[in-house]
Amino acid sequence: METRRVVLRFPKHLLDKPITSQLVRQFDLDFNILRADITQESEGLLIMGLTGKKADLEKGLRWAREQGVEIQPLSKDVVRNEKACTHCGACINVCPTDALTIDLETREVVFNANRCIACELCVPACPFRAMEVAF
Amino acid sequence: MKEAFTVPKTYAEINERIRKGQAVVVTAEEMIDLVEEEGVKKAAEKVDVVTTGTFGPMCSSGAVLNTGHTTPRMKIAKAWLNDVPAYCGLAAVDLYVGVTEPQQDDPLNANHPGQFRYGGGHVIEDLIARKDVRLVAEAYGTDCYPRKQLDTWINVKTLNQAYLLNPRNSYQNYNVAVNLSTQRDIYTYMGVVKKDLGSASFCSAGQLSPLLNDPYYRTIGIGTRIFLAGAQGYVYWEGTQHSPSDARGENGVPKGGSGTLAVVGNLKDMDTEFFRGASMLGYGCTAAVGIGIPIPILDEEMARYTAVKDADIVAPVIDYSHNYGHNEGKPLGHVSYAALKSGSININGRDIPTTPLSSYRKAQQIAGILKEWITRGEFFIQEPVQLLPTPDTGQKFRPLKERPVSGGVA
């Protein structure tokens, strides 16, 4: 099993087609939607993590491309500089996907990279510049 | 065999027990459980010292540096440390660098919200890290100080003196910042606060915070030895804006800001784990300072004070979109640190997610380190040489009453 985080762009004419649902059902994939939007150009934008067998993932993504969906891997990553982080929590309210949360037991700020959509809002919001963009 | 415990205890008795390695030291978190299990009286008999801790942005902080004299000598009139202006209105080669001073060419808020990537706090962090810092200086030249230009690397290791001299740290309690504007997120010294009551920022270690464990300043005063950014430092005065006569709850704990401390300590002994330059988006540069204060359990009253817990400490919720900036309005209410630390508070019937600015994790570490130092006999408690102004002085933090100058600018 493996997980890939991908950015899917749906042209306007595909917006009313159940492509995502077919993709996960036909190719036996699990999905975790990180972000869904309609852009200013009226195309659909979907950022999600897809989990499945490697072969199924590849077949599924190829099929979706054939339907006209534009697919890119989520290429940017936000990473945390562990030495710089003071575990204050100033970042948690700007994170739209709850990738940054406070563990109520340890009082540490937990960064769950799997939930991160690389929106980068935490980068300037961190007083200690502990959140960095890696390409 | 341990000596029989008696209360009240004196500073000298406690220090003697520290010297012998017999002192019983617990953190303010541990004291809560101990008092709950064994009662105030037993806890007072058993415990000698309770350690506290806090780590958060503290803007009124800075460092005094003496660089040593150049050859020929120079009376520095303007100076920059890594391009951050330092104050030079002191003797020839004495400088003061404040943590909120931005770099000379920083665009500030020209493109709001500004990033304020590097400032005085970062200079001090670099000094503590023993990194070289560039000193550029200018002077007008005198008969005794002829030199006019200087451009050199300096390092904390070779400075004559380098010490933190912070006019206001360790606020007893603090506001909770919310944003009533429905239009926009705001960028404050309390971080980004989301519009329409979208988030609530708070900045106190609550039950672990030094002055919340000694609400009437019975043991924390001028001369108190403290943990300051990893070194042993001292309280040298009441902090600026010290306001002991603010409203208090029935337990004596202030319901808002109230007391503050001015602290001093040797930069050369500090650790960047407990001093960090910070950049508050759209606000400016500052630094997060780690402070820990030992509280001697002289009697039952001190045992009771140091057992204070988050549920019994409240903070005022203030609108920072307008009311704070314009000195208007009243708090939207008071909420406990137990609620703030749970991740959500309720204001006007709405659940608002909370955002801490102060690191509770670091506060715990500091209280733990201080406990270790005292237990190992490396740190002794110091009785204040003078107490801080107490509530019965009636002292309050006053606003500036402006007396406009005719023909003036405002």
Coordinates of C-alpha atoms in Angstrom, one line a residue, chain B residues 83-354:
Chain B
D83 CA 22.1 46.0 10.7
V84 CA 19.9 46.3 13.8
P85 CA 20.3 49.8 15.4
A86 CA 21.5 49.7 19.0
Y87 CA 21.1 52.5 21.5
C88 CA 24.4 54.4 22.2
G89 CA 23.3 57.2 24.5
L90 CA 25.6 55.7 27.2
A91 CA 29.3 55.8 27.7
A92 CA 31.8 55.4 24.8
V93 CA 31.5 51.6 24.1
D94 CA 28.3 50.7 26.0
L95 CA 25.4 49.6 23.8
Y96 CA 21.9 48.5 24.5
V97 CA 20.0 46.5 21.9
G98 CA 16.3 46.0 22.4
V99 CA 14.4 43.0 21.1
T100 CA 11.7 44.9 19.2
E101 CA 14.2 46.9 17.1
P102 CA 13.9 45.8 13.5
Q103 CA 16.8 45.7 11.0
Q104 CA 17.6 49.1 9.5
D105 CA 16.3 48.3 6.0
D106 CA 13.2 46.2 7.1
P107 CA 10.2 47.1 4.9
L108 CA 8.1 47.0 8.2
N109 CA 4.4 47.1 7.4
A110 CA 4.8 48.7 3.9
N111 CA 3.5 45.5 2.5
H112 CA 1.1 44.5 5.3
P113 CA 1.4 42.2 7.1
G114 CA 5.2 42.7 7.4
Q115 CA 7.4 39.7 8.1
F116 CA 10.0 41.3 10.4
R117 CA 12.4 38.5 9.9
Y118 CA 15.3 39.7 12.0
G119 CA 15.6 42.1 14.9
G120 CA 17.2 42.8 18.2
G121 CA 15.9 39.6 19.7
H122 CA 17.6 37.6 16.9
V123 CA 20.9 39.6 17.5
I124 CA 20.8 38.5 21.2
E125 CA 19.9 34.9 20.2
D126 CA 23.0 34.9 17.9
L127 CA 25.2 36.3 20.6
I128 CA 24.0 33.6 23.0
A129 CA 24.7 31.0 20.4
R130 CA 28.3 32.4 20.3
K131 CA 27.9 33.4 16.7
D132 CA 29.9 36.3 15.4
V133 CA 27.8 39.5 15.0
R134 CA 28.8 42.4 12.8
L135 CA 29.2 45.8 14.6
V136 CA 29.2 48.9 12.4
A137 CA 29.6 52.2 14.3
E138 CA 30.0 55.9 13.6
A139 CA 31.1 58.7 15.8
Y140 CA 31.7 62.5 15.4
G141 CA 35.2 62.4 17.0
T142 CA 36.5 64.3 20.1
D143 CA 39.9 65.1 21.4
C144 CA 39.7 62.1 23.8
Y145 CA 37.8 59.8 21.3
P146 CA 39.2 60.6 17.9
R147 CA 38.0 57.6 15.9
K148 CA 34.9 58.0 13.6
Q149 CA 34.3 54.7 11.8
L150 CA 34.2 51.1 12.9
D151 CA 33.3 47.8 11.1
T152 CA 34.1 44.6 12.9
W153 CA 33.0 41.2 14.0
I154 CA 32.3 40.8 17.7
N155 CA 31.6 37.7 19.7
V156 CA 29.9 37.4 23.1
K157 CA 32.9 35.4 24.3
T158 CA 35.2 38.4 24.1
L159 CA 32.8 41.2 25.2
N160 CA 33.6 42.6 28.6
Q161 CA 30.1 42.5 29.7
A162 CA 27.0 41.2 28.0
Y163 CA 23.8 40.9 30.1
L164 CA 20.1 40.8 29.6
L165 CA 18.5 43.8 31.2
N166 CA 14.7 43.4 30.7
P167 CA 12.5 46.2 32.0
R168 CA 9.3 44.1 31.9
N169 CA 9.0 40.3 31.9
S170 CA 6.9 37.6 33.4
Y171 CA 3.5 39.3 33.4
Q172 CA 1.5 37.9 36.3
N173 CA -1.5 37.2 34.0
Y174 CA -2.5 38.4 30.5
N175 CA -5.3 39.2 28.2
V176 CA -7.0 36.8 25.8
A177 CA -7.1 38.4 22.4
V178 CA -10.1 38.0 20.1
N179 CA -11.2 39.7 16.9
L180 CA -14.8 41.1 16.7
S181 CA -14.2 42.5 13.2
T182 CA -16.3 40.7 10.6
Q183 CA -14.1 42.1 7.9
R184 CA -10.6 40.9 8.4
D185 CA -8.0 38.8 10.3
I186 CA -5.8 41.0 12.5
Y187 CA -2.0 40.8 13.0
T188 CA -1.0 41.5 16.6
Y189 CA 1.6 40.9 19.2
M190 CA -0.7 38.0 20.2
G191 CA -0.2 36.5 16.7
V192 CA -2.8 36.2 13.9
V193 CA -6.3 36.5 15.4
K194 CA -9.1 35.4 13.1
K195 CA -12.0 37.5 12.2
D196 CA -15.5 37.2 13.6
L197 CA -14.4 35.5 16.9
G198 CA -12.5 32.9 14.8
S199 CA -9.8 32.4 17.3
A200 CA -8.6 33.4 20.8
S201 CA -5.0 33.9 21.6
F202 CA -3.6 33.6 25.1
C203 CA -0.2 34.0 26.5
S204 CA 0.5 32.6 30.0
A205 CA 1.7 29.4 31.5
G206 CA -1.3 29.7 34.0
Q207 CA -0.7 27.4 36.9
L208 CA 3.0 27.2 36.2
S209 CA 3.6 30.9 35.8
P210 CA 5.8 32.5 38.5
L211 CA 3.7 35.4 39.8
L212 CA 0.5 33.5 39.7
N213 CA 2.0 31.2 42.3
D214 CA 2.9 34.2 44.6
P215 CA 0.0 36.4 44.0
Y216 CA 0.9 39.0 46.6
Y217 CA 4.7 39.1 45.9
R218 CA 5.5 37.7 49.4
T219 CA 8.7 36.0 48.2
I220 CA 9.4 37.4 44.7
G221 CA 10.9 40.8 45.0
I222 CA 14.1 42.7 44.3
G223 CA 17.1 40.4 44.6
T224 CA 15.2 37.2 44.1
R225 CA 17.5 34.7 42.3
I226 CA 15.8 33.2 39.2
F227 CA 16.3 31.0 36.1
L228 CA 16.7 33.5 33.2
A229 CA 17.1 32.0 29.8
G230 CA 19.2 29.1 31.0
A231 CA 21.4 31.1 33.4
Q232 CA 21.0 32.2 37.0
G233 CA 19.7 35.8 37.1
Y234 CA 17.9 38.2 39.4
V235 CA 14.9 40.4 39.8
Y236 CA 16.3 43.9 39.9
W237 CA 13.1 46.0 40.2
E238 CA 9.4 46.0 39.7
G239 CA 8.7 45.6 36.0
T240 CA 7.4 48.6 34.0
Q241 CA 3.6 48.8 34.2
H242 CA 3.6 46.8 37.5
S243 CA 0.0 47.2 38.6
P244 CA -0.6 45.3 41.8
S245 CA -3.9 46.9 42.6
D246 CA -5.8 45.4 39.7
A247 CA -9.0 43.4 40.4
R248 CA -8.4 40.0 42.0
G249 CA -10.5 36.9 42.5
E250 CA -11.4 35.5 45.9
N251 CA -8.2 33.4 45.9
G252 CA -6.2 36.6 45.5
V253 CA -5.2 35.9 42.0
P254 CA -5.4 38.9 39.6
K255 CA -8.0 38.7 36.9
G256 CA -5.8 40.5 34.4
G257 CA -2.2 41.7 33.8
S258 CA -1.2 43.1 37.2
G259 CA 2.3 42.4 38.4
T260 CA 5.5 42.4 36.3
L261 CA 9.2 41.9 36.9
A262 CA 12.4 43.6 35.7
V263 CA 15.1 41.0 35.4
V264 CA 18.8 40.8 34.7
G265 CA 21.2 37.9 34.0
N266 CA 24.5 37.1 32.3
L267 CA 24.1 36.5 28.5
K268 CA 27.4 34.5 28.5
D269 CA 25.7 31.8 30.5
M270 CA 22.5 31.6 28.6
D271 CA 21.1 29.0 26.3
T272 CA 19.2 29.6 23.0
E273 CA 16.7 26.9 24.1
F274 CA 15.3 29.5 26.5
F275 CA 15.9 32.7 24.5
R276 CA 14.6 33.0 21.0
G277 CA 14.3 36.0 18.6
A278 CA 10.7 36.0 17.3
S279 CA 8.9 37.6 14.3
M280 CA 5.2 38.4 14.8
L281 CA 3.6 38.8 11.4
G282 CA 2.3 42.3 10.9
Y283 CA 3.4 43.4 14.3
G284 CA 7.2 43.3 14.6
C285 CA 10.2 41.6 16.1
T286 CA 10.4 40.5 19.7
A287 CA 11.9 37.7 21.7
A288 CA 10.6 34.8 23.7
V289 CA 12.2 34.6 27.1
G290 CA 12.3 31.7 29.5
I291 CA 12.0 32.5 33.2
G292 CA 11.7 30.2 36.2
I293 CA 11.3 31.4 39.8
P294 CA 11.7 29.3 42.9
I295 CA 9.1 29.9 45.6
P296 CA 10.1 29.0 49.2
I297 CA 7.3 27.4 51.1
L298 CA 7.7 29.5 54.2
D299 CA 4.3 28.6 55.6
E300 CA 0.8 27.2 54.9
E301 CA -0.2 30.3 53.0
M302 CA 2.6 29.8 50.5
A303 CA 1.6 26.2 50.1
R304 CA -1.9 27.2 49.3
Y305 CA -0.8 29.9 46.8
T306 CA 1.5 27.5 45.0
A307 CA -1.3 24.9 44.6
V308 CA -3.3 27.3 42.4
K309 CA -4.6 25.5 39.3
D310 CA -5.6 26.5 35.9
A311 CA -9.3 26.2 36.7
D312 CA -9.0 28.9 39.4
I313 CA -7.1 31.4 37.3
V314 CA -9.1 33.6 34.9
A315 CA -8.1 36.0 32.1
P316 CA -10.0 38.8 30.5
V317 CA -11.2 38.4 26.9
I318 CA -10.4 41.6 25.0
D319 CA -11.3 42.6 21.4
Y320 CA -8.1 43.5 19.6
S321 CA -9.7 44.6 16.3
H322 CA -10.7 47.9 17.9
N323 CA -11.2 48.0 21.7
Y324 CA -7.6 47.3 22.7
G325 CA -6.1 49.7 20.2
H326 CA -8.4 52.5 21.2
N327 CA -8.5 51.9 24.9
E328 CA -12.3 51.4 24.7
G329 CA -14.9 49.0 25.9
K330 CA -14.9 46.3 28.5
P331 CA -13.7 42.7 28.5
L332 CA -16.2 40.4 26.7
G333 CA -15.9 38.2 29.8
H334 CA -13.4 36.1 31.8
V335 CA -12.3 32.6 31.0
S336 CA -10.2 30.1 32.9
Y337 CA -6.8 28.8 31.8
A338 CA -8.3 25.3 32.1
A339 CA -10.8 26.3 29.4
L340 CA -8.1 28.1 27.3
K341 CA -5.8 25.0 27.4
S342 CA -8.7 22.7 26.5
G343 CA -8.6 24.1 23.0
S344 CA -11.8 26.0 23.0
I345 CA -13.6 28.7 25.0
N346 CA -17.2 29.9 25.0
I347 CA -17.8 33.6 24.4
N348 CA -21.2 35.1 23.6
G349 CA -22.6 31.6 23.3
R350 CA -20.0 30.7 20.6
D351 CA -17.2 28.1 20.9
I352 CA -13.9 29.7 19.8
P353 CA -10.7 27.7 19.2
T354 CA -7.8 28.9 21.3

